[in-house]
């Protein structure tokens, strides 16, 4: 899915409003729209791509914009939302001990968190279940 513009309903100062936002895909948890809010209400850059239902306290899905020291671009987030995992490993991930490695990423089907698929030398992947 390519980024697209959708219109969502909201409330501003007690008045119903319609807002157009550019979305990255559908939330795997509640099927709402996932988007990049860009800035917080305080003007700081956001750290996550989030489901629009988060603001209605109906969904807590998000994808951090950084994982294991590597930026998660909008393209990577869209691939995770569309396919549930990345097709190719991301190079330059850094473990908590400082070791650099490559791995595919996936959205866990149970808790919807981004997790690792560590690549074996034979090219077969297996989930180690860790979050970084």
C-alpha positions in Angstrom: 0.0 0.0 0.0 1.3 3.4 -0.9 0.7 6.4 1.4 -2.7 7.8 0.9 -4.8 10.7 2.2 -7.9 9.8 4.2 -10.5 11.9 6.1 -11.1 11.0 9.7 -13.6 12.4 12.2 -12.4 14.2 15.3 -13.5 16.7 17.9 -11.8 20.0 18.4 -12.9 22.3 21.3 -16.1 20.2 21.6 -17.0 20.6 17.9 -17.0 17.7 15.4 -14.4 18.2 12.6 -13.1 16.2 9.7 -9.3 16.1 9.2 -7.3 14.8 6.2 -4.2 12.9 7.1 -1.6 11.0 5.2 -1.7 7.4 6.4 0.9 4.6 6.2 -1.5 1.7 6.4 -4.1 -0.1 8.5 -3.6 -0.9 12.2 -3.2 -4.7 12.7 -4.9 -4.4 16.1 -8.1 -2.4 15.5 -8.0 -1.7 11.7 -7.8 2.0 12.2 -5.4 4.2 10.3 -1.7 4.4 11.2 0.0 7.7 10.6 3.0 9.9 11.6 1.8 12.8 13.7 5.3 14.5 13.0 5.1 16.7 16.2 3.7 16.5 19.7 1.4 19.1 21.1 4.5 20.7 22.6 6.2 20.9 19.2 8.7 18.1 19.8 9.2 15.5 17.1 7.2 12.3 17.7 9.0 9.0 18.4 6.3 6.7 17.0 4.0 6.0 14.2 0.6 5.6 15.8 -3.0 4.4 15.3 -5.4 7.3 15.0 -7.7 5.5 17.5 -5.0 6.0 20.2 -6.3 9.6 20.6 -9.8 8.2 21.4 -8.2 5.8 23.9 -9.5 2.8 21.8 -6.1 1.4 20.6 -2.5 1.4 21.9 -0.8 0.3 18.7 2.5 2.1 17.7 5.7 1.5 15.9 8.8 3.2 17.3 10.7 5.4 14.7 13.9 3.8 15.9 14.7 0.2 16.6 18.0 -1.2 17.8 19.7 2.1 16.8 18.3 2.0 13.3 15.7 4.5 12.0 12.4 2.9 11.0 11.4 4.9 7.9 7.9 5.4 6.7 8.7 2.8 4.0 9.7 0.2 6.5 6.7 0.9 8.7 4.4 0.5 5.6 6.1 -2.8 4.8 5.5 -4.0 8.4 1.8 -2.9 8.2 1.2 -4.5 4.8 3.2 -7.7 5.1 3.7 -8.2 8.8 7.5 -8.3 8.3 10.3 -6.8 6.3 11.3 -8.8 3.2 15.0 -8.0 3.5 17.2 -7.7 6.6 18.1 -4.3 8.0 21.8 -3.8 8.2 23.5 -1.9 11.1 21.2 -2.8 13.9 23.0 -2.6 17.3 22.4 -4.9 20.2 22.3 -3.6 23.8 25.9 -4.9 24.2 26.9 -2.8 21.1 27.2 -5.7 18.7 26.2 -4.8 15.1 24.0 -7.3 13.2 21.4 -7.6 10.5 17.9 -8.9 10.9 14.5 -8.8 9.4 11.8 -7.2 11.5 8.2 -8.5 12.1 5.1 -7.4 13.9 4.2 -10.0 16.5 0.7 -11.3 15.7 -0.2 -11.5 19.4 1.0 -8.3 21.0 1.6 -6.3 17.8 5.1 -5.2 18.9 8.1 -5.0 16.5 10.3 -8.0 17.0 13.4 -9.5 15.4 13.9 -12.3 13.0 17.6 -13.2 13.3 18.9 -14.5 10.1 20.8 -17.9 10.2 23.8 -18.4 8.0 21.7 -20.8 5.8 19.3 -17.9 5.1 16.5 -19.3 7.2 15.1 -16.9 9.8 13.8 -17.7 13.3 12.3 -15.4 15.8 14.2 -14.9 19.0 11.2 -13.1 20.6 13.4 -10.2 21.9 12.4 -6.6 21.8 15.0 -3.9 21.6 
